[in-house]
Short mmCIF file of C-alpha atoms and ligand atoms in Angstrom, two decimals:
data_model
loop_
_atom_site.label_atom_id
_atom_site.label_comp_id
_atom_site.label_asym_id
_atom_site.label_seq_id
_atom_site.Cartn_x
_atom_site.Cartn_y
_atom_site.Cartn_z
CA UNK Y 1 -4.32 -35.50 -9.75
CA UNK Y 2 -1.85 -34.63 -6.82
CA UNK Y 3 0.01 -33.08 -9.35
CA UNK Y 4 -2.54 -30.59 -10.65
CA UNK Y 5 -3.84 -29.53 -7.53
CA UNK Y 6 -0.43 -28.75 -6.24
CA UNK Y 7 0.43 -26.17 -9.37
CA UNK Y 8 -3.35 -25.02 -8.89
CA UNK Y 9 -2.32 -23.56 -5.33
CA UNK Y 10 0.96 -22.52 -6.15
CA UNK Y 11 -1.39 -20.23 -9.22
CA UNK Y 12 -3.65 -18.77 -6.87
CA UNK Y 13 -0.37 -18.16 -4.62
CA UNK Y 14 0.98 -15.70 -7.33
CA UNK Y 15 -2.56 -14.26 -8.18
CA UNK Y 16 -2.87 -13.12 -4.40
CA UNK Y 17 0.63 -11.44 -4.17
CA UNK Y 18 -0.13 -9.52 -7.29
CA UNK Y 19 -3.34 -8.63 -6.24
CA UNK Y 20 -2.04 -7.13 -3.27
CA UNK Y 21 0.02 -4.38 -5.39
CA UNK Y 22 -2.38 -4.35 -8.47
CA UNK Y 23 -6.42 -4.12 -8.81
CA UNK Y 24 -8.15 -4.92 -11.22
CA UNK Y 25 -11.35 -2.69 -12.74
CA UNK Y 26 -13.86 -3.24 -15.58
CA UNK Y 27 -15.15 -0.28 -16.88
CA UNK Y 28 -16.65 -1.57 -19.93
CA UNK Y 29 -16.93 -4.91 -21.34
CA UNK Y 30 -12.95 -6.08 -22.35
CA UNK Y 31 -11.61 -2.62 -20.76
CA UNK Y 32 -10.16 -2.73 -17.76
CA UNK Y 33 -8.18 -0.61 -15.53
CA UNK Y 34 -5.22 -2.02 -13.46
CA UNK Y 35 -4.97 0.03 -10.82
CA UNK Y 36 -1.22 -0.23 -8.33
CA UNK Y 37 -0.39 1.86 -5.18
CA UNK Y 38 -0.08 5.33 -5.21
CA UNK Y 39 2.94 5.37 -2.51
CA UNK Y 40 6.49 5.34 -3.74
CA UNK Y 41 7.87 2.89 -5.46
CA UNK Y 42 9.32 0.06 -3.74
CA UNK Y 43 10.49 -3.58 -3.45
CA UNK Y 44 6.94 -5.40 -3.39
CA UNK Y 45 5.29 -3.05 -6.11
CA UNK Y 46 8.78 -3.53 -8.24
CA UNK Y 47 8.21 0.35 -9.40
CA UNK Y 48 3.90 -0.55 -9.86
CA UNK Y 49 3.08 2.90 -8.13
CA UNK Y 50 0.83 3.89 -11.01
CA UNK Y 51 -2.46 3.05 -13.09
CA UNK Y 52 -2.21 0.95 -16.11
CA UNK Y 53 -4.92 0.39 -18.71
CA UNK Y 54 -6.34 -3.06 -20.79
CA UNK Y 55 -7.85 -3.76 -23.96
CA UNK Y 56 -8.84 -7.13 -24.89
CA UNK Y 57 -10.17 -7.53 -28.49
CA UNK Y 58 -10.47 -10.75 -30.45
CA UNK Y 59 -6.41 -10.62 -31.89
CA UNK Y 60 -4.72 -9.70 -28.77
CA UNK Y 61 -4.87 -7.47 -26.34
CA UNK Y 62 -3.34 -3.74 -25.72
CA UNK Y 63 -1.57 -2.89 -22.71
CA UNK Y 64 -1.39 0.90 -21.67
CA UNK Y 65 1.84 1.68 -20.16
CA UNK Y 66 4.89 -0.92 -19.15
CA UNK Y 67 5.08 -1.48 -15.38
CA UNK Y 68 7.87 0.11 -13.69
CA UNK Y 69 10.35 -2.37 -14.15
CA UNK Y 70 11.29 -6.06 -15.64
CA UNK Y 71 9.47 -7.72 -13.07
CA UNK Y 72 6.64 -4.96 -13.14
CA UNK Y 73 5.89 -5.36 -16.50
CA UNK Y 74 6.02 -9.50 -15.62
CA UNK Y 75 4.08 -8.66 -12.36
CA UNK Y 76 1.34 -6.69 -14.96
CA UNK Y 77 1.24 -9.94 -17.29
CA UNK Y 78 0.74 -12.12 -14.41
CA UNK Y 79 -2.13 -9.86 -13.52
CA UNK Y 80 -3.78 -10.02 -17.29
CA UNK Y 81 -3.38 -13.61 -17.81
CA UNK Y 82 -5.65 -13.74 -14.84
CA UNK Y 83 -7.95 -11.68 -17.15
CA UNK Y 84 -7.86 -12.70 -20.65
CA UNK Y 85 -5.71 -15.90 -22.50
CA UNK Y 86 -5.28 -12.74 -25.40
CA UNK Y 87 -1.82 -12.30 -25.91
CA UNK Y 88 -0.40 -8.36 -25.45
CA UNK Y 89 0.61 -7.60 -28.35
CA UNK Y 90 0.41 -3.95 -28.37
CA UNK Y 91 1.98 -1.65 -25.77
CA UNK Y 92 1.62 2.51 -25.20
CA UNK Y 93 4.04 4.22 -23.81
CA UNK Y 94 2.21 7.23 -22.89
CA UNK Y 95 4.88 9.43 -21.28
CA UNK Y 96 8.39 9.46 -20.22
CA UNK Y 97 7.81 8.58 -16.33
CA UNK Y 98 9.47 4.68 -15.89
CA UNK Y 99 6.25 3.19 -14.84
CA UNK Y 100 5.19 4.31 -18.49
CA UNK Y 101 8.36 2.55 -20.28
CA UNK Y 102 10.53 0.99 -18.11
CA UNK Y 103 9.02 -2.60 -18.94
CA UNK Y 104 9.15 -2.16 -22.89
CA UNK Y 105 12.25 -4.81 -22.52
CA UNK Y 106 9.89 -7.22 -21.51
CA UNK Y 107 6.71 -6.72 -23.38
CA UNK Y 108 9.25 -6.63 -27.05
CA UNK Y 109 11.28 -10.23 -25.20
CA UNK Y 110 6.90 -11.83 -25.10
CA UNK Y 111 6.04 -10.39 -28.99
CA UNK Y 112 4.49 -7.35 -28.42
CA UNK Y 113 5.31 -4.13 -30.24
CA UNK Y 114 5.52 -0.97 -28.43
CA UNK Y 115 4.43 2.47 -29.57
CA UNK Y 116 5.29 5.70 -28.08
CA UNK Y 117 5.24 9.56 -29.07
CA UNK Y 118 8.85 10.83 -30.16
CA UNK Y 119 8.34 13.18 -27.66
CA UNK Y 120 8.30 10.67 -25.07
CA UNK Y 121 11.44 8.97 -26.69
CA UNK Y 122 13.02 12.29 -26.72
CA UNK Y 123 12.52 12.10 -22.72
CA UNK Y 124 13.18 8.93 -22.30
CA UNK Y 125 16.62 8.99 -23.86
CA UNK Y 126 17.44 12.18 -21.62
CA UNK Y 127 16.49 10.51 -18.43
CA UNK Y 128 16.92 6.53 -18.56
CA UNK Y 129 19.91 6.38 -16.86
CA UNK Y 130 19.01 8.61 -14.06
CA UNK Y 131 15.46 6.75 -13.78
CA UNK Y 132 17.34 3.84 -13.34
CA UNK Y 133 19.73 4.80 -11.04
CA UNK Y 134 16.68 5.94 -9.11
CA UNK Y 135 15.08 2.57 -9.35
CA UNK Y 136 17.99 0.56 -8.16
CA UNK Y 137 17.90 2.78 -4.83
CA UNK Y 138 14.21 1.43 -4.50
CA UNK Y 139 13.88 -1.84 -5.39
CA UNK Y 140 17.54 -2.96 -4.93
CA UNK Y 141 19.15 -4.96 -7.55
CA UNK Y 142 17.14 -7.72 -7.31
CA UNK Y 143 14.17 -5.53 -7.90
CA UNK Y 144 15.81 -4.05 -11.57
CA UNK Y 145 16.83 -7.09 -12.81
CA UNK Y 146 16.38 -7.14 -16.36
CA UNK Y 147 15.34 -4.18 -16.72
CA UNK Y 148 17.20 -1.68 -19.34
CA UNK Y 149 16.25 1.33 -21.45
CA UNK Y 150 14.80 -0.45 -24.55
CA UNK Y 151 13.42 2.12 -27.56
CA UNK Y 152 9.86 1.23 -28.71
CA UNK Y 153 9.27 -0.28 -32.20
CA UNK Y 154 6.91 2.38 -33.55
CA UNK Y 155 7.11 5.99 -32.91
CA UNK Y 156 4.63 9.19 -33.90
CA UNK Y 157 4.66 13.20 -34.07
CA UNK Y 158 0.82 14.14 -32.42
CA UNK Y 159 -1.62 11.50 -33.84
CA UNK Y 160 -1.55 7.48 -34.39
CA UNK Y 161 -4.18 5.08 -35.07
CA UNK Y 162 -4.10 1.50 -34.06
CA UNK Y 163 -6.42 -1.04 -34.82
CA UNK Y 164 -6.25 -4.65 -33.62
CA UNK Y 165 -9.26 -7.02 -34.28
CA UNK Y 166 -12.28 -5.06 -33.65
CA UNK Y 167 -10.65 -2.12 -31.58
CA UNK Y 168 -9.67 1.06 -33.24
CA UNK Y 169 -7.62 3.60 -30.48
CA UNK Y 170 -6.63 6.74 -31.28
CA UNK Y 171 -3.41 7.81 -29.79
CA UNK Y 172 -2.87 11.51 -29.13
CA UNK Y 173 0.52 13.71 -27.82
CA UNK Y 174 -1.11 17.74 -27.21
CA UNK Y 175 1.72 19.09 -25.97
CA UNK Y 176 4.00 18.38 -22.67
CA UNK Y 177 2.39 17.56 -19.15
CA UNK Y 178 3.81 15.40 -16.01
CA UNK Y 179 7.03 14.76 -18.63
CA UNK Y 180 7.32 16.14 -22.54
CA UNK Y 181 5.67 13.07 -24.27
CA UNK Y 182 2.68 12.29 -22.40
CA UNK Y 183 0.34 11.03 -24.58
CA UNK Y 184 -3.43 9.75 -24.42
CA UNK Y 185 -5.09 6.94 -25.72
CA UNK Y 186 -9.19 7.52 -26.64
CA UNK Y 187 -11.48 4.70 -27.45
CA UNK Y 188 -14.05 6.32 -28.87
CA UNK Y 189 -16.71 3.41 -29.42
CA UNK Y 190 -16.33 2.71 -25.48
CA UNK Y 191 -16.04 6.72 -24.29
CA UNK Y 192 -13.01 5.67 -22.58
CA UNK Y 193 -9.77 7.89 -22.50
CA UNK Y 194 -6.43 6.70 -21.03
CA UNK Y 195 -5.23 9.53 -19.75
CA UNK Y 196 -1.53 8.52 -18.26
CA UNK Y 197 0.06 10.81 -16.41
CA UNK Y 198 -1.92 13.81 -17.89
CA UNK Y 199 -4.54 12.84 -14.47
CA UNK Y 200 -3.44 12.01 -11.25
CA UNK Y 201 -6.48 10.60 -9.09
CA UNK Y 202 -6.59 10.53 -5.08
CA UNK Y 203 -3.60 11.85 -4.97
CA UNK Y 204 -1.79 15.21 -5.35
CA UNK Y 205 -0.07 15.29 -9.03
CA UNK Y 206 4.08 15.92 -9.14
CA UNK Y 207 5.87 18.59 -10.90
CA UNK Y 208 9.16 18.25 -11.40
CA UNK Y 209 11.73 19.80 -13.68
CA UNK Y 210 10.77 17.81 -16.75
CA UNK Y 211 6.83 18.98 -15.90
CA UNK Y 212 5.19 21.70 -17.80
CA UNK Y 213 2.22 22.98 -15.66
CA UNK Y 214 0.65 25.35 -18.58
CA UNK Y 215 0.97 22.48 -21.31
CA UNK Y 216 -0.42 20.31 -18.21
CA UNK Y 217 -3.32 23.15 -18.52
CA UNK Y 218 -3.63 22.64 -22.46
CA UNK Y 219 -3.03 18.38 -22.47
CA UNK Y 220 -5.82 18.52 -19.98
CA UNK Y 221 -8.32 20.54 -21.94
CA UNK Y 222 -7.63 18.15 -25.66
CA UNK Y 223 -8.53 15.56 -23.36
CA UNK Y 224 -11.51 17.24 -21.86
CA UNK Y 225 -13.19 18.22 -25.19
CA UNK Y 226 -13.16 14.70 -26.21
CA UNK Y 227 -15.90 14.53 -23.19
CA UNK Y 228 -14.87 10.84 -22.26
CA UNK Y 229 -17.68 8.84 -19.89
CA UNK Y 230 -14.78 7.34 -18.23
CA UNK Y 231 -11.27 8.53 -17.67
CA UNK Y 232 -8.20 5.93 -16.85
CA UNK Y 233 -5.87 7.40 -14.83
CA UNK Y 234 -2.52 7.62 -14.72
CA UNK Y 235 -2.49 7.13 -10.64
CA UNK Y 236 -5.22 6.44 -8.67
CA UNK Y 237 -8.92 4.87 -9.44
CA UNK Y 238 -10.73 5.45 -13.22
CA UNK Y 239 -13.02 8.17 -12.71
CA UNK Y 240 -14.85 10.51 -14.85
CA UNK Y 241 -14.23 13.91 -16.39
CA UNK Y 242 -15.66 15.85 -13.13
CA UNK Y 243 -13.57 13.84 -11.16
CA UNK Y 244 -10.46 14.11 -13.32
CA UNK Y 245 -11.24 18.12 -13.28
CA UNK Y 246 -11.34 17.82 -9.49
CA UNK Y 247 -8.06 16.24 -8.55
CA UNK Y 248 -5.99 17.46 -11.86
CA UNK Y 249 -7.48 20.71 -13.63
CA UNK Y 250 -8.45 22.37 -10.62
CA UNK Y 251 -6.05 22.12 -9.01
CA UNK Y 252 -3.61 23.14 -11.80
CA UNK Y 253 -5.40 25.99 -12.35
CA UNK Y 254 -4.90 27.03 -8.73
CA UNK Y 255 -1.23 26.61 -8.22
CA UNK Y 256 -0.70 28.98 -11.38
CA UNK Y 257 -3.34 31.61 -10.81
CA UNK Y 258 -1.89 31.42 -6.71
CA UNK Y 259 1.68 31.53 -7.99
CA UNK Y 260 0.86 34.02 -10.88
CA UNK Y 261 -0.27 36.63 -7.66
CA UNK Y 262 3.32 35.84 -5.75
CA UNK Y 263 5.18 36.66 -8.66
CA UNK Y 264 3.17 39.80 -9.34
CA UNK Y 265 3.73 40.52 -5.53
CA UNK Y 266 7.44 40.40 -5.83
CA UNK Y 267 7.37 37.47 -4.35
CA UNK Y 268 10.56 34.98 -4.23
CA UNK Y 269 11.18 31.28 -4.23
CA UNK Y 270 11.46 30.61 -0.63
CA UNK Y 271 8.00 32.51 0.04
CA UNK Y 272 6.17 30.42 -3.07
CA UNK Y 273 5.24 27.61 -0.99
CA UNK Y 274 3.41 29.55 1.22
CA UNK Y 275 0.70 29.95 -1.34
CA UNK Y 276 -2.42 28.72 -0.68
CA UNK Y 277 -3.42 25.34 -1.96
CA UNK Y 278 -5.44 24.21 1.14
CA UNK Y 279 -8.01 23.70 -0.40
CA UNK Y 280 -6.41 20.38 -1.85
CA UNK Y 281 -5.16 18.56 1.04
CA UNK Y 282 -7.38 15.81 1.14
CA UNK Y 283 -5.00 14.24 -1.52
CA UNK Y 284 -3.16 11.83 -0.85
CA UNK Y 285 1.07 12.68 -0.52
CA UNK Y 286 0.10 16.10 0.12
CA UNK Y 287 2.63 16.90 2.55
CA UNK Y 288 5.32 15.91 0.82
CA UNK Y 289 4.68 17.11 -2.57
CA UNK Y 290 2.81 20.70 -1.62
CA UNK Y 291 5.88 22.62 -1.82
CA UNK Y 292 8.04 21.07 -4.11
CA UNK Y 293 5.22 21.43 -6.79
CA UNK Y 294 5.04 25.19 -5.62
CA UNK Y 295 8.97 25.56 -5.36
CA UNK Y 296 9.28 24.01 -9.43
CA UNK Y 297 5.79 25.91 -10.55
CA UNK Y 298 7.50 29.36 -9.13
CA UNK Y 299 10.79 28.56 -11.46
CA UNK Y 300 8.67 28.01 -14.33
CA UNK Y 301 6.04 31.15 -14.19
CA UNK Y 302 9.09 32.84 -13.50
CA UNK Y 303 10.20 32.42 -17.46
CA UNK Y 304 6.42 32.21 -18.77
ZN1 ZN W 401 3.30 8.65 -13.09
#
């Protein structure tokens, strides 16, 4: 009896140090959200920074996105065994940022297959080594151990459809986003759309050099037309389409049509993050992202 009790405690232990990086949601019955930190990545979150997404069904379940890491993607299992006894034995990749792959290592090492968008391969083959050269900086070596560049076992152009038990998901790559091969994931009989990193919740979205803002503009409106009740995240809390519009579309649409007026103006680089995006600074990481994301949007309207 001792004996039980003792690995009962040392259970909940882990349970309350994960759930201190990673909340769980239920949006519908056997759909959840798992919802990390939307701060950097670092030691304690072992790259966790973003929103992941769960479907249990009665032959496994299917994991949306990695974890950032080895231990992330461990981390995230620790987290659904505390939901379901299903097995993962499904995993999307839905883009090319490392919280999205990172962990397929681990997920192929426990028997699940992982499915991306060649797209997203493409990506992910261009920028492994410097994502993990990033990651070691973060979570130290300790952090990134085990982690490596693994490909995923299944691969598609635009559209794939998987069906496990009584689930049928239809996956979905528009067109580039946050990163080239950002993908979404609709399941229709729920209304739900995981949306990866094609939404960016509470806090201000990132554009960087592998970002296309006006495919951003175009994955966002595929998704939209689907009209999804609910909308999983990449970052941040699941929300619905109005909120997703909100934090994401809008203010897409206003860095371009802003930027769009500097360029027209003569404007240069150095001058582009003076446009106005005040209007969004109630996000989260707003002052450190305002002006790179106007800095990269200016270099890419520039060749539009
Ligand atoms: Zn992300």
């Amino acid at each position: 009896m001792k004996h039980i009790l003792t690995f009962a405690v040392a259970a909940l232990s882990a349970t309350v140090a994960n759930a201190d990086v990673l909340k769980t949601v239920e949006i519908e019955s056997g759909v959840y959200a798992i919802v990390g930190p939307i701060g950097q990545r670092d030691k304690e979150n072992l790259g966790n920074n973003a929103t992941f997404g769960l479907v249990v069904t009665s032959d496994g379940a299917i994991l949306m996105d990695t974890g950032g890491s080895y231990l992330g993607a461990k981390m995230l299992d620790d987290t659904i065994k505390s939901i379901t006894d299903q097995p993962v034995k499904y995993v999307i990749d839905t883009g090319g940022q490392d919280h999205r792959w990172l962990g397929n290592g681990y997920w192929q090492e426990h028997g699940a297959q992982v499915i991306a968008s060649e797209a997203a391969v493409e990506d992910h083959n261009d920028r492994g080594s410097e994502q993990l050269s990033a990651l070691l900086f973060m979570l130290g070596e300790d952090g990134i151990a085990g982690t490596d560049a693994a490909d995923p076992d299944i691969t598609f152009e635009t559209d794939y459809t998987l069906t496990l038990g009584e689930v049928t998901l239809e996956l979905h790559h528009e067109t580039g986003a946050h990163t080239p091969g950002d993908s979404t994931v609709w399941y229709a009989d729920k209304s739900v759309l995981f949306a990866g990193d094609i939404v960016y919740m509470e806090r201000i979205l990132g554009i960087g050099p592998q970002s296309n803002t006006l495919e951003w503009v175009k994955s966002f409106e595929a998704l939209a037309a689907l009209e999804p009740k609910h909308i999983v995240p990449g970052h941040g809390a699941p929300t619905d389409l109005a909120g997703a519009t909100r934090d994401t579309y809008d203010y897409l649409i206003n860095i371009r049509g802003k930027m769009a007026e500097h360029i027209e103006n003569g404007g240069d680089a150095i001058g582009s993050v003076k446009i106005d995006q005040s209007k969004f600074s109630y996000l989260k990481n707003f002052d450190q992202l305002y002006g790179k994301n106007a800095q990269e949007t200016y270099i890419q309207m520039e060749w539009e």
